[in-house]
Amino acid sequence: RRETGFTLLELMIIIGIIGVLASVTSSDFSTWRRYQELKELTREAYHTMVVARAEAVRGQQGVTVTLDSSGLWAFIDANGNKSYDKGSDIEIYQGKLGNQASFRQYMRLTIDPAPAWVHFDSKGYSVDENGNPRPVLITCTDEHPTMGATRSLTVGVSYPGALRIGE
């Protein structure tokens, strides 16, 4: 009479196959997860711009968005220095962009061209300090050393204030 079941060799082969599959999918999952974090960072930058532009039009006054170590700030710039001053400026929105999660430690945000701010006038147009058209490109970049290549997503701000997310 023969007993049913698996031999030790058969179990070891199955465990080996599972191990190989797990190692292959874990690197793909890590890449996917980092890309999702980059997309979230880009959407947050986009959302900050949408809120700032809407508030500029609604309130019929200029709203400035600037970047610092704690994230993007949308505010009414009382002293005109294009930098958020907690005591004198009126905060509209603070985008939660900084290094809140260790997962974002290799992600960075840049605003081009310099200087690193966006100003929406009372009509919702993106302008410079003299009221001239100023289209801007906000770039969200993931430079993690274990990734095969640097990945970037952008938020474009055109002169009329139109916003677009791109690769």
PDB file of C-alpha atoms in Angstrom:
ATOM      1  CA  ARG A   1       0.000   0.000   0.000  1.00  0.00           C
ATOM      2  CA  ARG A   2       1.360   3.436  -1.056  1.00  0.00           C
ATOM      3  CA  GLU A   3       0.968   6.592   1.078  1.00  0.00           C
ATOM      4  CA  THR A   4      -0.127   9.806  -0.608  1.00  0.00           C
ATOM      5  CA  GLY A   5       1.627  13.165  -0.132  1.00  0.00           C
ATOM      6  CA  PHE A   6       4.630  15.111  -1.303  1.00  0.00           C
ATOM      7  CA  THR A   7       8.256  14.181  -0.987  1.00  0.00           C
ATOM      8  CA  LEU A   8      10.759  16.545   0.568  1.00  0.00           C
ATOM      9  CA  LEU A   9      12.337  17.120  -2.852  1.00  0.00           C
ATOM     10  CA  GLU A  10       8.997  18.157  -4.385  1.00  0.00           C
ATOM     11  CA  LEU A  11       8.346  20.610  -1.533  1.00  0.00           C
ATOM     12  CA  MET A  12      11.836  22.144  -1.907  1.00  0.00           C
ATOM     13  CA  ILE A  13      11.288  22.659  -5.647  1.00  0.00           C
ATOM     14  CA  ILE A  14       7.944  24.412  -5.019  1.00  0.00           C
ATOM     15  CA  ILE A  15       9.498  26.656  -2.335  1.00  0.00           C
ATOM     16  CA  GLY A  16      12.336  27.526  -4.749  1.00  0.00           C
ATOM     17  CA  ILE A  17       9.875  28.498  -7.490  1.00  0.00           C
ATOM     18  CA  ILE A  18       7.890  30.663  -5.053  1.00  0.00           C
ATOM     19  CA  GLY A  19      11.125  32.371  -3.941  1.00  0.00           C
ATOM     20  CA  VAL A  20      12.132  33.207  -7.509  1.00  0.00           C
ATOM     21  CA  LEU A  21       8.676  34.595  -8.293  1.00  0.00           C
ATOM     22  CA  ALA A  22       8.661  36.679  -5.102  1.00  0.00           C
ATOM     23  CA  SER A  23      12.068  38.218  -5.841  1.00  0.00           C
ATOM     24  CA  VAL A  24      11.043  39.145  -9.398  1.00  0.00           C
ATOM     25  CA  THR A  25       7.739  40.736  -8.394  1.00  0.00           C
ATOM     26  CA  SER A  26       9.097  42.608  -5.363  1.00  0.00           C
ATOM     27  CA  SER A  27      11.401  44.792  -7.494  1.00  0.00           C
ATOM     28  CA  ASP A  28       8.526  45.494  -9.904  1.00  0.00           C
ATOM     29  CA  PHE A  29       6.295  46.378  -6.965  1.00  0.00           C
ATOM     30  CA  SER A  30       8.918  48.740  -5.548  1.00  0.00           C
ATOM     31  CA  THR A  31       9.239  50.500  -8.915  1.00  0.00           C
ATOM     32  CA  TRP A  32       5.463  50.768  -9.211  1.00  0.00           C
ATOM     33  CA  ARG A  33       5.155  52.123  -5.661  1.00  0.00           C
ATOM     34  CA  ARG A  34       7.807  54.817  -6.260  1.00  0.00           C
ATOM     35  CA  TYR A  35       6.049  55.860  -9.464  1.00  0.00           C
ATOM     36  CA  GLN A  36       2.754  56.134  -7.589  1.00  0.00           C
ATOM     37  CA  GLU A  37       4.447  58.375  -4.989  1.00  0.00           C
ATOM     38  CA  LEU A  38       5.835  60.542  -7.800  1.00  0.00           C
ATOM     39  CA  LYS A  39       2.364  60.816  -9.318  1.00  0.00           C
ATOM     40  CA  GLU A  40       0.941  61.767  -5.910  1.00  0.00           C
ATOM     41  CA  LEU A  41       3.594  64.474  -5.494  1.00  0.00           C
ATOM     42  CA  THR A  42       2.766  65.816  -8.970  1.00  0.00           C
ATOM     43  CA  ARG A  43      -0.975  65.797  -8.274  1.00  0.00           C
ATOM     44  CA  GLU A  44      -0.389  67.695  -5.029  1.00  0.00           C
ATOM     45  CA  ALA A  45       1.620  70.360  -6.899  1.00  0.00           C
ATOM     46  CA  TYR A  46      -1.180  70.546  -9.484  1.00  0.00           C
ATOM     47  CA  HIS A  47      -3.826  70.842  -6.765  1.00  0.00           C
ATOM     48  CA  THR A  48      -1.909  73.657  -5.048  1.00  0.00           C
ATOM     49  CA  MET A  49      -1.825  75.570  -8.343  1.00  0.00           C
ATOM     50  CA  VAL A  50      -5.558  75.001  -8.945  1.00  0.00           C
ATOM     51  CA  VAL A  51      -6.446  76.266  -5.458  1.00  0.00           C
ATOM     52  CA  ALA A  52      -4.177  79.315  -5.833  1.00  0.00           C
ATOM     53  CA  ARG A  53      -5.564  80.263  -9.247  1.00  0.00           C
ATOM     54  CA  ALA A  54      -9.173  79.780  -8.143  1.00  0.00           C
ATOM     55  CA  GLU A  55      -8.613  81.921  -5.051  1.00  0.00           C
ATOM     56  CA  ALA A  56      -6.968  84.666  -7.137  1.00  0.00           C
ATOM     57  CA  VAL A  57     -10.007  84.851  -9.431  1.00  0.00           C
ATOM     58  CA  ARG A  58     -12.559  84.462  -6.638  1.00  0.00           C
ATOM     59  CA  GLY A  59     -10.948  87.063  -4.370  1.00  0.00           C
ATOM     60  CA  GLN A  60      -9.972  89.408  -7.234  1.00  0.00           C
ATOM     61  CA  GLN A  61      -6.430  89.687  -5.864  1.00  0.00           C
ATOM     62  CA  GLY A  62      -3.044  88.199  -6.637  1.00  0.00           C
ATOM     63  CA  VAL A  63      -2.042  84.869  -5.100  1.00  0.00           C
ATOM     64  CA  THR A  64       1.561  83.667  -5.018  1.00  0.00           C
ATOM     65  CA  VAL A  65       2.780  80.069  -4.803  1.00  0.00           C
ATOM     66  CA  THR A  66       6.300  79.441  -3.571  1.00  0.00           C
ATOM     67  CA  LEU A  67       8.362  76.387  -2.640  1.00  0.00           C
ATOM     68  CA  ASP A  68      10.272  75.868   0.582  1.00  0.00           C
ATOM     69  CA  SER A  69      11.464  72.871   2.594  1.00  0.00           C
ATOM     70  CA  SER A  70       7.980  72.227   4.019  1.00  0.00           C
ATOM     71  CA  GLY A  71       6.205  72.220   0.667  1.00  0.00           C
ATOM     72  CA  LEU A  72       4.352  74.528  -1.665  1.00  0.00           C
ATOM     73  CA  TRP A  73       2.633  77.543  -0.120  1.00  0.00           C
ATOM     74  CA  ALA A  74      -0.210  79.464  -1.760  1.00  0.00           C
ATOM     75  CA  PHE A  75      -0.665  82.844  -0.101  1.00  0.00           C
ATOM     76  CA  ILE A  76      -1.584  86.490  -0.527  1.00  0.00           C
ATOM     77  CA  ASP A  77       1.784  88.257  -0.488  1.00  0.00           C
ATOM     78  CA  ALA A  78       1.192  91.315   1.705  1.00  0.00           C
ATOM     79  CA  ASN A  79       4.757  92.667   1.464  1.00  0.00           C
ATOM     80  CA  GLY A  80       5.426  91.661  -2.173  1.00  0.00           C
ATOM     81  CA  ASN A  81       8.624  89.689  -1.498  1.00  0.00           C
ATOM     82  CA  LYS A  82       7.321  86.437  -3.113  1.00  0.00           C
ATOM     83  CA  SER A  83       8.246  84.522   0.037  1.00  0.00           C
ATOM     84  CA  TYR A  84       5.765  83.221   2.594  1.00  0.00           C
ATOM     85  CA  ASP A  85       6.023  85.183   5.849  1.00  0.00           C
ATOM     86  CA  LYS A  86       3.802  83.644   8.503  1.00  0.00           C
ATOM     87  CA  GLY A  87       3.280  86.901  10.368  1.00  0.00           C
ATOM     88  CA  SER A  88       2.262  89.183   7.510  1.00  0.00           C
ATOM     89  CA  ASP A  89       1.037  87.046   4.585  1.00  0.00           C
ATOM     90  CA  ILE A  90      -2.381  85.397   4.355  1.00  0.00           C
ATOM     91  CA  GLU A  91      -2.110  81.648   3.880  1.00  0.00           C
ATOM     92  CA  ILE A  92      -4.484  80.185   1.290  1.00  0.00           C
ATOM     93  CA  TYR A  93      -3.195  76.611   1.104  1.00  0.00           C
ATOM     94  CA  GLN A  94      -0.138  74.590   2.054  1.00  0.00           C
ATOM     95  CA  GLY A  95       0.599  71.646  -0.202  1.00  0.00           C
ATOM     96  CA  LYS A  96       1.987  68.733   1.796  1.00  0.00           C
ATOM     97  CA  LEU A  97       5.051  68.043  -0.330  1.00  0.00           C
ATOM     98  CA  GLY A  98       8.140  67.905   1.860  1.00  0.00           C
ATOM     99  CA  ASN A  99       9.860  64.734   3.043  1.00  0.00           C
ATOM    100  CA  GLN A 100       6.916  63.615   5.133  1.00  0.00           C
ATOM    101  CA  ALA A 101       7.557  59.985   4.307  1.00  0.00           C
ATOM    102  CA  SER A 102      11.021  58.515   4.051  1.00  0.00           C
ATOM    103  CA  PHE A 103       9.851  57.063   0.740  1.00  0.00           C
ATOM    104  CA  ARG A 104      10.009  60.569  -0.755  1.00  0.00           C
ATOM    105  CA  GLN A 105      13.543  61.332   0.353  1.00  0.00           C
ATOM    106  CA  TYR A 106      14.976  61.176  -3.189  1.00  0.00           C
ATOM    107  CA  MET A 107      12.115  63.107  -4.766  1.00  0.00           C
ATOM    108  CA  ARG A 108      12.527  66.783  -5.482  1.00  0.00           C
ATOM    109  CA  LEU A 109      10.442  69.592  -6.838  1.00  0.00           C
ATOM    110  CA  THR A 110      11.716  72.475  -8.976  1.00  0.00           C
ATOM    111  CA  ILE A 111      10.046  75.522 -10.506  1.00  0.00           C
ATOM    112  CA  ASP A 112      11.474  76.809 -13.798  1.00  0.00           C
ATOM    113  CA  PRO A 113      12.369  79.394 -14.828  1.00  0.00           C
ATOM    114  CA  ALA A 114      13.895  80.943 -11.715  1.00  0.00           C
ATOM    115  CA  PRO A 115      12.859  82.463  -9.350  1.00  0.00           C
ATOM    116  CA  ALA A 116      10.961  79.596  -7.731  1.00  0.00           C
ATOM    117  CA  TRP A 117       7.490  81.105  -7.442  1.00  0.00           C
ATOM    118  CA  VAL A 118       4.285  81.398  -9.439  1.00  0.00           C
ATOM    119  CA  HIS A 119       2.017  84.433  -9.197  1.00  0.00           C
ATOM    120  CA  PHE A 120      -1.601  84.433 -10.374  1.00  0.00           C
ATOM    121  CA  ASP A 121      -3.129  87.870 -10.861  1.00  0.00           C
ATOM    122  CA  SER A 122      -6.797  88.690 -10.200  1.00  0.00           C
ATOM    123  CA  LYS A 123      -7.746  87.287 -13.632  1.00  0.00           C
ATOM    124  CA  GLY A 124      -5.972  83.981 -12.934  1.00  0.00           C
ATOM    125  CA  TYR A 125      -3.069  84.709 -15.297  1.00  0.00           C
ATOM    126  CA  SER A 126       0.448  83.552 -14.458  1.00  0.00           C
ATOM    127  CA  VAL A 127       2.510  86.762 -14.420  1.00  0.00           C
ATOM    128  CA  ASP A 128       5.865  88.102 -13.231  1.00  0.00           C
ATOM    129  CA  GLU A 129       6.297  90.969 -10.747  1.00  0.00           C
ATOM    130  CA  ASN A 130       5.694  93.513 -13.569  1.00  0.00           C
ATOM    131  CA  GLY A 131       2.479  91.869 -14.785  1.00  0.00           C
ATOM    132  CA  ASN A 132       4.135  90.353 -17.872  1.00  0.00           C
ATOM    133  CA  PRO A 133       3.233  86.795 -18.974  1.00  0.00           C
ATOM    134  CA  ARG A 134       5.237  84.146 -17.122  1.00  0.00           C
ATOM    135  CA  PRO A 135       4.604  80.518 -18.090  1.00  0.00           C
ATOM    136  CA  VAL A 136       6.137  78.123 -15.570  1.00  0.00           C
ATOM    137  CA  LEU A 137       7.095  74.449 -15.489  1.00  0.00           C
ATOM    138  CA  ILE A 138       7.050  72.596 -12.171  1.00  0.00           C
ATOM    139  CA  THR A 139       9.092  69.388 -12.349  1.00  0.00           C
ATOM    140  CA  CYS A 140       8.698  66.528  -9.859  1.00  0.00           C
ATOM    141  CA  THR A 141      11.701  64.194 -10.078  1.00  0.00           C
ATOM    142  CA  ASP A 142      12.510  60.832  -8.478  1.00  0.00           C
ATOM    143  CA  GLU A 143      16.275  60.303  -8.271  1.00  0.00           C
ATOM    144  CA  HIS A 144      16.350  57.187  -6.108  1.00  0.00           C
ATOM    145  CA  PRO A 145      19.720  55.423  -6.549  1.00  0.00           C
ATOM    146  CA  THR A 146      18.196  51.950  -6.860  1.00  0.00           C
ATOM    147  CA  MET A 147      15.968  52.962  -9.759  1.00  0.00           C
ATOM    148  CA  GLY A 148      17.201  52.262 -13.254  1.00  0.00           C
ATOM    149  CA  ALA A 149      16.709  55.855 -14.418  1.00  0.00           C
ATOM    150  CA  THR A 150      15.518  59.201 -13.121  1.00  0.00           C
ATOM    151  CA  ARG A 151      11.780  59.673 -13.609  1.00  0.00           C
ATOM    152  CA  SER A 152      10.058  63.025 -13.902  1.00  0.00           C
ATOM    153  CA  LEU A 153       6.528  64.350 -14.180  1.00  0.00           C
ATOM    154  CA  THR A 154       5.651  67.980 -14.763  1.00  0.00           C
ATOM    155  CA  VAL A 155       2.927  70.503 -14.091  1.00  0.00           C
ATOM    156  CA  GLY A 156       2.802  73.170 -16.763  1.00  0.00           C
ATOM    157  CA  VAL A 157       1.330  76.578 -15.990  1.00  0.00           C
ATOM    158  CA  SER A 158       0.610  78.645 -19.113  1.00  0.00           C
ATOM    159  CA  TYR A 159       0.244  82.420 -19.157  1.00  0.00           C
ATOM    160  CA  PRO A 160      -3.587  82.289 -19.104  1.00  0.00           C
ATOM    161  CA  GLY A 161      -3.285  80.047 -16.023  1.00  0.00           C
ATOM    162  CA  ALA A 162      -4.130  76.775 -17.753  1.00  0.00           C
ATOM    163  CA  LEU A 163      -2.638  73.823 -15.879  1.00  0.00           C
ATOM    164  CA  ARG A 164      -1.519  70.509 -17.334  1.00  0.00           C
ATOM    165  CA  ILE A 165       0.215  67.419 -15.947  1.00  0.00           C
ATOM    166  CA  GLY A 166       2.718  65.801 -18.301  1.00  0.00           C
ATOM    167  CA  GLU A 167       5.590  63.328 -18.530  1.00  0.00           C
TER     168      GLU A 167
END
